[in-house]
Coordinates of C-alpha atoms and ligand atoms in Angstrom, one line a residue:
X387 CA -31.9 163.9 44.0
X388 CA -29.3 165.1 41.6
X389 CA -26.6 162.9 40.0
X390 CA -25.0 162.5 36.6
X391 CA -27.3 159.7 35.5
X392 CA -30.4 160.2 33.4
X393 CA -32.5 158.4 36.1
X394 CA -32.1 157.8 39.8
X395 CA -33.9 154.5 39.3
X396 CA -34.7 152.6 36.1
X397 CA -37.0 149.6 36.2
X398 CA -36.9 146.9 33.6
X399 CA -40.4 145.4 33.2
X400 CA -43.8 147.0 33.8
X401 CA -45.4 144.1 35.6
X402 CA -46.8 143.9 39.1
X403 CA -43.4 144.2 40.9
X404 CA -41.8 146.8 38.5
X405 CA -44.8 149.2 38.3
X406 CA -45.2 149.2 42.1
X407 CA -41.6 149.8 42.7
X408 CA -41.3 152.6 40.1
X409 CA -44.4 154.4 41.4
X410 CA -43.2 154.2 45.1
X411 CA -39.7 155.3 44.2
X412 CA -41.2 158.3 42.2
X413 CA -43.4 159.1 45.2
X414 CA -40.3 159.4 47.3
X415 CA -38.9 162.0 44.9
X416 CA -36.7 159.8 42.7
X417 CA -36.5 160.4 38.9
X418 CA -37.8 157.1 37.6
X419 CA -38.0 155.4 34.2
X420 CA -39.5 152.1 33.2
X421 CA -39.0 150.0 30.1
X422 CA -41.7 147.6 28.8
X423 CA -41.6 145.8 25.5
X424 CA -45.1 144.4 25.7
X425 CA -48.4 145.4 27.2
X426 CA -48.4 147.1 30.6
X427 CA -49.2 145.1 33.7
X428 CA -47.0 142.0 33.0
X429 CA -48.1 138.4 33.3
X430 CA -50.8 139.0 36.0
X431 CA -52.8 141.5 33.9
X432 CA -52.2 140.1 30.4
X433 CA -51.4 136.4 30.5
X434 CA -52.1 135.2 34.0
X435 CA -54.2 136.0 37.1
X436 CA -56.7 138.4 35.6
X437 CA -57.7 136.7 32.3
X438 CA -57.5 133.3 34.1
X439 CA -60.0 134.5 36.7
X440 CA -62.3 135.9 34.1
X441 CA -62.2 132.6 32.2
X442 CA -62.8 130.7 35.5
X443 CA -65.9 132.9 36.1
X444 CA -67.1 132.1 32.6
X445 CA -66.5 128.4 33.1
X446 CA -68.4 128.3 36.4
X447 CA -71.6 129.1 34.6
X448 CA -71.6 125.7 32.9
X449 CA -72.3 123.6 36.0
X450 CA -74.3 126.5 37.5
X451 CA -76.9 126.3 34.8
X452 CA -77.4 122.6 35.7
X453 CA -77.5 123.5 39.4
X454 CA -80.2 126.0 38.7
X455 CA -82.7 123.4 37.6
X456 CA -83.1 122.0 41.2
X457 CA -84.0 125.5 42.3
X458 CA -86.8 125.7 39.8
X459 CA -85.1 127.4 36.9
X460 CA -85.8 126.4 33.4
X461 CA -82.5 126.7 31.6
X462 CA -83.3 125.2 28.2
X463 CA -81.6 126.6 25.2
X464 CA -78.5 127.7 27.0
X465 CA -75.4 127.9 24.8
X466 CA -71.9 129.2 25.0
X467 CA -69.9 131.3 22.6
X468 CA -66.2 131.2 23.1
X469 CA -65.3 134.3 21.0
X470 CA -67.6 136.4 23.2
X471 CA -65.8 135.4 26.4
X472 CA -62.3 135.6 24.8
X473 CA -62.9 139.0 23.3
X474 CA -64.7 140.5 26.3
X475 CA -61.8 139.4 28.4
X476 CA -59.4 141.0 26.0
X477 CA -61.3 144.3 26.1
X478 CA -61.1 144.2 29.9
X479 CA -57.4 143.6 29.7
X480 CA -57.0 146.6 27.4
X481 CA -58.9 148.8 29.9
X482 CA -56.4 147.6 32.6
X483 CA -53.4 148.4 30.4
X484 CA -54.8 151.9 30.1
X485 CA -55.1 152.1 33.9
X486 CA -51.5 151.0 34.3
X487 CA -50.4 153.7 31.8
X488 CA -52.2 156.4 33.8
X489 CA -50.8 155.1 37.1
X490 CA -47.3 155.5 35.7
X491 CA -48.0 158.9 34.2
X492 CA -49.7 160.2 37.3
X493 CA -46.7 159.0 39.4
X494 CA -44.3 160.9 37.1
X495 CA -42.6 157.7 35.9
X496 CA -41.3 157.9 32.3
X497 CA -42.3 154.9 30.2
X498 CA -40.0 153.7 27.4
X499 CA -41.5 151.2 25.0
X500 CA -39.1 148.4 24.3
X501 CA -37.0 145.7 25.9
X502 CA -33.9 146.8 27.8
X503 CA -30.4 145.4 27.3
X504 CA -27.4 146.2 29.5
X505 CA -24.6 148.0 27.7
X506 CA -22.7 148.3 30.9
X507 CA -23.6 148.3 34.6
X508 CA -25.3 151.7 34.5
X509 CA -26.3 151.9 30.9
X510 CA -29.3 150.4 29.1
X511 CA -30.3 150.3 25.5
X512 CA -34.0 150.3 24.9
X513 CA -34.8 150.3 21.1
X514 CA -33.0 153.3 19.7
X515 CA -32.5 154.9 23.1
X516 CA -29.6 154.6 25.4
X517 CA -30.1 155.7 29.0
X518 CA -28.1 155.7 32.2
X519 CA -29.4 155.1 35.7
X520 CA -27.8 155.2 39.2
X521 CA -29.9 152.2 40.4
X522 CA -31.5 149.6 38.2
X523 CA -34.3 147.1 39.0
X524 CA -34.8 144.0 37.0
X525 CA -38.5 143.0 37.2
X526 CA -38.7 141.2 33.9
X527 CA -40.8 138.3 35.2
X528 CA -41.1 134.8 33.7
X529 CA -42.6 132.9 30.9
X530 CA -43.9 129.3 30.3
X531 CA -41.3 126.6 30.2
X532 CA -41.3 125.2 26.7
X533 CA -41.8 121.5 26.4
X534 CA -39.0 119.5 24.6
X535 CA -40.6 116.2 23.6
X536 CA -40.8 115.3 19.9
X537 CA -43.8 117.2 18.4
X538 CA -43.5 120.0 21.0
X539 CA -44.0 122.5 18.1
X540 CA -47.7 121.4 18.0
X541 CA -48.3 122.2 21.7
X542 CA -49.6 125.4 23.2
X543 CA -48.7 127.0 26.5
X544 CA -50.8 129.2 28.8
X545 CA -49.9 132.4 26.8
X546 CA -51.8 130.9 23.8
X547 CA -54.7 129.5 25.8
X548 CA -56.0 133.1 26.3
X549 CA -56.3 133.7 22.6
X550 CA -57.5 130.4 21.0
X551 CA -59.4 130.9 17.7
X552 CA -61.8 128.2 18.6
X553 CA -62.6 126.1 21.6
X554 CA -61.4 122.4 21.1
X555 CA -63.8 119.5 21.8
X556 CA -61.0 117.7 23.7
X557 CA -57.8 119.0 25.3
X558 CA -54.9 117.2 26.9
X559 CA -53.0 119.2 29.6
X560 CA -49.5 118.3 30.7
X561 CA -48.4 119.2 34.2
X562 CA -49.6 119.0 37.8
X563 CA -49.2 122.5 39.1
X564 CA -51.4 125.6 39.4
X565 CA -51.8 126.3 35.7
X566 CA -52.7 122.8 34.7
X567 CA -55.5 122.3 37.2
X568 CA -56.8 125.8 36.7
X569 CA -57.1 125.4 33.0
X570 CA -58.5 121.9 33.4
X571 CA -61.4 123.6 35.4
X572 CA -61.7 126.4 32.8
X573 CA -62.0 124.0 29.8
X574 CA -64.1 121.4 31.5
X575 CA -66.6 124.0 32.6
X576 CA -66.9 125.3 29.1
X577 CA -67.8 121.8 27.9
X578 CA -64.4 120.6 26.7
X579 CA -63.3 117.0 27.5
X580 CA -60.1 117.2 29.6
X581 CA -57.3 114.7 30.0
X582 CA -54.7 115.8 32.5
X583 CA -51.3 114.1 32.5
X584 CA -48.9 114.3 35.4
X585 CA -45.6 112.6 35.7
X586 CA -45.8 111.6 39.4
X587 CA -48.2 109.8 41.7
X588 CA -50.5 112.8 42.5
X589 CA -50.5 116.4 41.3
X590 CA -50.0 119.6 43.3
X591 CA -46.7 118.8 45.0
X592 CA -46.2 120.7 48.2
X593 CA -49.9 121.0 49.0
X594 CA -51.5 119.1 51.8
X595 CA -51.9 115.4 50.8
X596 CA -55.6 115.3 51.6
X597 CA -56.3 118.3 49.4
X598 CA -54.4 116.7 46.5
X599 CA -56.3 113.4 46.8
X600 CA -59.6 115.2 47.3
X601 CA -59.2 117.5 44.3
X602 CA -58.3 114.5 42.1
X603 CA -61.4 112.6 43.2
X604 CA -63.6 115.6 42.6
X605 CA -62.2 116.3 39.2
X606 CA -62.6 112.6 38.2
X607 CA -66.3 112.7 39.4
X608 CA -66.9 115.7 37.1
X609 CA -65.4 113.8 34.2
X610 CA -62.0 115.3 34.0
X611 CA -59.7 112.4 33.4
X612 CA -56.4 112.4 35.4
X613 CA -53.5 110.3 34.2
X614 CA -51.0 110.1 37.0
X615 CA -47.5 108.4 36.8
X616 CA -47.8 109.3 33.1
X617 CA -45.9 111.8 30.9
X618 CA -45.8 112.7 27.3
X619 CA -43.2 110.9 25.1
X620 CA -44.3 112.5 21.8
X621 CA -47.1 114.3 20.0
X622 CA -48.0 113.7 16.4
X623 CA -50.4 115.7 14.3
X624 CA -53.0 113.6 12.5
X625 CA -54.0 114.4 8.9
X626 CA -57.4 115.6 10.2
X627 CA -55.8 118.2 12.5
X628 CA -56.2 116.2 15.7
X629 CA -53.3 115.0 17.8
X630 CA -52.0 111.6 18.9
X631 CA -50.2 111.8 22.2
X632 CA -48.0 108.9 23.1
X633 CA -47.2 108.5 26.7
X634 CA -43.9 107.2 28.2
X635 CA -45.8 104.0 29.3
X636 CA -46.9 103.4 25.7
X637 CA -50.5 104.5 26.2
X638 CA -51.9 106.7 23.4
X639 CA -54.5 109.4 23.7
X640 CA -56.3 111.2 20.9
X641 CA -57.0 114.9 21.5
X642 CA -57.8 118.1 19.6
X643 CA -55.3 120.3 21.5
X644 CA -52.2 119.7 23.6
X645 CA -51.4 122.2 26.3
X646 CA -48.2 122.1 28.3
X647 CA -48.0 123.7 31.8
X648 CA -44.8 122.5 33.3
X649 CA -43.6 125.5 35.2
X650 CA -42.2 128.9 34.3
X651 CA -38.7 130.1 33.5
X652 CA -37.2 133.6 34.2
X653 CA -37.2 136.2 31.5
X654 CA -33.5 136.9 31.2
X655 CA -33.0 136.5 27.5
X656 CA -31.8 139.6 25.8
X657 CA -31.0 141.4 29.1
X658 CA -27.3 141.0 28.5
X659 CA -26.9 139.8 32.1
X660 CA -23.9 137.7 31.2
X661 CA -22.2 140.7 29.6
X662 CA -22.1 142.6 32.9
X663 CA -21.3 139.5 35.0
X664 CA -24.7 139.3 36.7
X665 CA -24.9 136.2 38.8
X666 CA -27.7 133.7 38.2
X667 CA -28.9 130.8 40.3
X668 CA -28.7 127.3 38.8
X669 CA -32.3 127.5 37.6
X670 CA -31.6 130.6 35.7
X671 CA -33.2 133.1 38.1
X672 CA -31.3 136.2 39.1
X673 CA -29.5 135.7 42.4
X674 CA -30.3 138.3 45.0
X675 CA -29.6 138.8 48.7
X676 CA -32.3 139.6 51.3
X677 CA -32.3 143.2 50.1
X678 CA -33.0 142.1 46.5
X679 CA -29.5 143.2 45.6
X680 CA -27.7 141.3 42.9
X681 CA -23.9 140.7 42.9
X682 CA -23.7 144.1 41.3
X683 CA -24.7 146.3 44.3
X684 CA -26.7 149.0 42.4
X685 CA -28.6 146.4 40.4
X686 CA -31.6 144.8 42.1
X687 CA -34.2 142.2 41.1
X688 CA -37.7 141.3 42.4
X689 CA -40.6 139.1 41.4
X690 CA -40.7 136.0 39.1
X691 CA -37.3 136.7 37.6
X692 CA -35.9 135.8 41.1
X693 CA -36.3 132.7 43.2
X694 CA -39.1 133.9 45.5
X695 CA -42.6 132.4 45.1
X696 CA -44.1 133.3 41.7
X697 CA -47.1 135.2 43.0
X698 CA -48.3 138.7 42.1
X699 CA -48.6 139.9 45.7
X700 CA -45.1 138.7 46.5
X701 CA -43.7 140.7 43.6
X702 CA -45.7 143.8 44.6
X703 CA -44.5 143.6 48.2
X704 CA -40.9 143.2 47.2
X705 CA -41.0 146.0 44.7
X706 CA -42.7 148.3 47.2
X707 CA -40.3 147.4 50.1
X708 CA -37.3 147.9 47.9
X709 CA -38.4 151.4 46.7
X710 CA -39.2 152.4 50.3
X711 CA -35.7 151.2 51.4
X712 CA -33.8 152.8 48.5
X713 CA -35.6 156.1 48.3
X714 CA -37.8 156.5 51.4
X715 CA -35.1 156.0 54.0
X716 CA -37.0 153.0 55.5
X717 CA -35.7 149.6 56.5
X718 CA -38.6 147.4 55.4
X719 CA -38.6 143.7 54.7
X720 CA -41.1 141.3 53.3
X721 CA -42.7 138.7 55.4
X722 CA -42.6 135.4 53.5
X723 CA -44.2 133.4 56.4
X724 CA -47.7 132.1 56.0
X725 CA -48.3 133.2 52.4
X726 CA -51.9 132.1 51.7
X727 CA -52.5 130.9 48.2
X728 CA -55.5 129.9 46.1
X729 CA -55.9 127.6 43.1
X730 CA -58.9 128.5 41.0
X731 CA -59.7 124.9 40.1
X732 CA -63.1 123.2 40.6
X733 CA -63.8 123.0 43.5
X734 CA -61.2 125.8 44.3
X735 CA -58.4 125.4 46.8
X736 CA -57.4 127.9 49.5
X737 CA -54.4 127.1 51.7
X738 CA -52.3 128.7 54.3
X739 CA -49.5 127.5 56.6
X740 CA -48.1 124.0 56.9
X741 CA -49.4 120.9 55.4
X742 CA -49.8 117.9 57.7
X743 CA -46.7 116.3 56.3
X744 CA -44.6 119.5 56.5
X745 CA -45.7 120.1 60.1
X746 CA -44.5 116.7 61.1
X747 CA -41.3 117.0 59.1
X748 CA -40.6 120.2 61.0
X749 CA -40.9 118.3 64.3
X750 CA -44.4 119.4 65.4
X751 CA -46.7 116.9 67.1
X752 CA -49.9 117.5 65.4
X753 CA -53.6 117.2 66.0
X754 CA -55.6 117.0 62.7
X755 CA -59.1 118.2 62.4
X756 CA -61.0 117.6 59.2
X757 CA -64.4 117.4 57.8
X758 CA -65.8 116.7 54.4
X759 CA -69.5 117.4 53.5
X760 CA -71.9 118.1 50.8
X761 CA -72.4 121.9 50.6
X762 CA -76.0 123.0 51.4
X763 CA -76.4 124.4 47.9
X764 CA -76.0 121.0 46.4
X765 CA -78.8 119.4 48.4
X766 CA -81.1 121.0 45.9
X767 CA -78.8 121.4 42.9
X768 CA -78.1 117.7 43.0
X769 CA -74.5 118.3 42.1
X770 CA -72.2 115.5 43.3
X771 CA -69.6 117.8 44.9
X772 CA -68.1 117.8 48.4
X773 CA -66.1 120.3 50.4
X774 CA -63.0 119.4 52.4
X775 CA -61.8 121.5 55.3
X776 CA -58.8 120.7 57.5
X777 CA -56.8 122.2 60.3
X778 CA -53.3 121.2 61.3
X779 CA -52.8 122.1 65.0
X780 CA -49.6 122.0 67.1
X781 CA -50.5 119.6 69.9
X782 CA -48.1 121.1 72.3
X783 CA -48.8 124.8 71.8
X784 CA -52.4 124.6 70.4
X785 CA -51.3 126.9 67.6
X786 CA -53.0 126.4 64.3
X787 CA -50.2 125.6 61.9
X788 CA -52.2 125.1 58.7
X789 CA -55.6 125.7 57.2
X790 CA -56.6 123.9 54.1
X791 CA -59.8 123.9 52.1
X792 CA -61.1 122.6 48.8
X793 CA -64.6 123.8 48.2
X794 CA -66.7 126.7 47.0
X795 CA -65.3 130.1 48.0
X796 CA -62.1 128.6 49.5
X797 CA -60.0 131.4 47.9
X798 CA -62.2 134.0 49.7
X799 CA -62.2 132.2 53.0
X800 CA -58.5 131.6 53.2
X801 CA -57.6 135.3 53.2
X802 CA -59.0 136.0 56.7
X803 CA -57.6 132.7 57.8
X804 CA -54.2 134.1 56.9
X805 CA -54.7 137.0 59.2
X806 CA -55.6 134.6 62.1
X807 CA -52.5 132.5 61.5
X808 CA -50.3 135.6 61.3
X809 CA -51.7 136.6 64.7
X810 CA -50.7 133.2 66.0
X811 CA -54.2 132.0 66.5
X812 CA -54.7 128.8 68.6
X813 CA -57.3 126.1 68.1
X814 CA -58.9 127.5 71.3
X815 CA -59.2 130.9 69.6
X816 CA -60.9 129.3 66.6
X817 CA -63.3 127.4 69.0
X818 CA -64.1 130.7 70.9
X819 CA -65.2 132.4 67.7
X820 CA -68.9 132.6 67.0
X821 CA -69.8 130.8 63.8
X822 CA -71.6 132.6 60.9
X823 CA -74.5 130.4 60.1
X824 CA -75.3 128.9 57.6
X825 CA -72.0 129.0 55.8
X826 CA -69.3 126.5 54.9
X827 CA -66.6 128.6 56.7
X828 CA -68.3 128.1 60.1
X829 CA -66.9 124.6 60.0
X830 CA -63.5 126.0 60.7
X831 CA -64.7 127.2 64.1
X832 CA -66.9 124.2 64.9
X833 CA -64.6 121.3 64.4
X834 CA -64.4 119.7 67.8
X835 CA -63.4 116.1 67.2
X836 CA -59.7 115.3 66.6
X837 CA -59.5 113.3 63.4
X838 CA -56.0 112.0 64.1
X839 CA -53.3 112.8 66.6
X840 CA -49.6 112.1 67.1
Ligands
NDP1740 P1 -45.9 124.7 38.8 O1 -44.5 125.0 39.2 O2 -47.0 125.1 39.8 O3 -46.1 123.3 38.4 C1 -45.3 122.7 37.3 C2 -45.8 121.3 37.1 O4 -45.1 120.8 35.9 C3 -45.5 120.4 38.2 O5 -46.5 119.5 38.4 C4 -44.2 119.7 37.8 O6 -44.0 118.4 38.3 C5 -44.4 119.6 36.3 N1 -43.2 119.6 35.5 C6 -42.1 120.4 35.7 N2 -41.2 120.1 34.7 C7 -41.7 119.1 34.0 C8 -41.2 118.3 32.9 N3 -40.0 118.6 32.4 N4 -41.9 117.4 32.4 C9 -43.2 117.1 32.9 N5 -43.7 117.8 34.0 C10 -43.0 118.7 34.5 O7 -46.0 125.5 37.5 P2 -47.2 126.1 36.7 O8 -46.7 126.2 35.3 O9 -48.5 125.4 36.9 O10 -47.3 127.6 37.3 C11 -46.2 128.4 37.5 C12 -46.2 129.2 38.7 O11 -47.1 130.3 38.5 C13 -46.7 128.5 39.9 O12 -45.8 127.8 40.6 C14 -47.3 129.6 40.7 O13 -46.3 130.2 41.6 C15 -47.8 130.6 39.7 N6 -49.2 130.6 39.5 C16 -50.0 130.9 40.6 C17 -51.4 130.8 40.4 C18 -52.3 131.2 41.6 O14 -51.8 131.8 42.5 N7 -53.5 130.8 41.6 C19 -52.0 130.5 39.2 C20 -51.1 130.1 38.2 C21 -49.7 130.2 38.3 P3 -43.3 118.1 39.7 O15 -44.1 118.6 40.8 O16 -43.2 116.6 39.6 O17 -42.0 118.8 39.6

């Protein structure tokens, strides 16, 4: 491809969506550059999915040592060292940063270190360099929404939680989304007392109601304290370095660290979006059409900086499809139906398709199948933990509309369930499937009794 621009395609942000799009575009023969002002790999690699999962693994050992006793293990003298986990995680992240660097290099993508700002619709300034590109992709991601209550300056967000100098004895987490419940699990498993504050009746809005209630009950059994219908009014630092959190209802909670996880906001600061007249949505995300095209036709955006679900695989799929379409002569689109998702809380959640309430709201008559049981492992471990599994089935077509699980391995189990749902599986298909015994997942193919029906 030849034109008067320095690059055929220039990508802003070397996170999941940007790197994939850059590599695929280069593989189609485009001359591609990418700008990144921070570590390669974006939120997922550096401040999200990967370090979070490593911490979750670390945290799972806490209760697992207790479980082991019932199986005959003597686990006296077990202790935990936070700097070891934190620093081993950081080493692994550095290794991944290196892999991302090689991926870009091997694909022939030129990396420019720095944040990009639009000078005009085809020109970007990155540090001291000024480059031009025929097509530009904004894949600059998102960052934690900063809290605004008095004392917010004392509060950490998820970015900081990955690098704490020392583990607190007590933590108070604000928010009722993925990040708050995942970090509640991480800290609790590492022996930290957790208070979780959420402003409405029950956390995890949008998830199936049974899952939300079930997880809250399981967390409370473990000793994580949930405060629902409660929000932070202010945070004061005490003279001994601890914090006094005053809630809107007047309640006060003492803690050693306050962590706010109230959603994420798009990274558009410094882009110069307004200078070139780039249209934003009301929530500050970049407005795009179904082809990821902004109001300026040669400028595109994918991933967390747009309004699509903030999930790594979604950003990757979008970046890939866009590059195929722009430079590979294809006409690909991304399927946003039935996106399975997992929450690495304790017990973890895996979910795909419609919740019971959403299925009804969409006009389906539903049959509900559900079971809750003590996992076989905990008959000997003595751990007081249950598993919940639930199917939402369309009564008229027999199609399985939703699969929901809160229990060990739910994130692993839900992925193949997503394939089944995408193939349009019916309850009869589930029933005709031979169970794998003894597993928890076999319950999904052996639930015969309708729990409730419309
Ligand atoms: P979420 O959007 O999941 O949840 C935000 C939470 O904060 C909600 O409970 C929301 O309440 C509450 N909230 C929002 N604004 C305020 C406010 N002003 N004051 C008090 N509470 C508020 O955000 P997270 O930060 O947890 O995660 C961000 C995104 O990152 C997720 O949506 C997800 O897409 C992605 N993610 C995915 C993970 C995974 O796949 N496992 C893991 C971590 C993150 P309400 O519901 O009442 O609005």
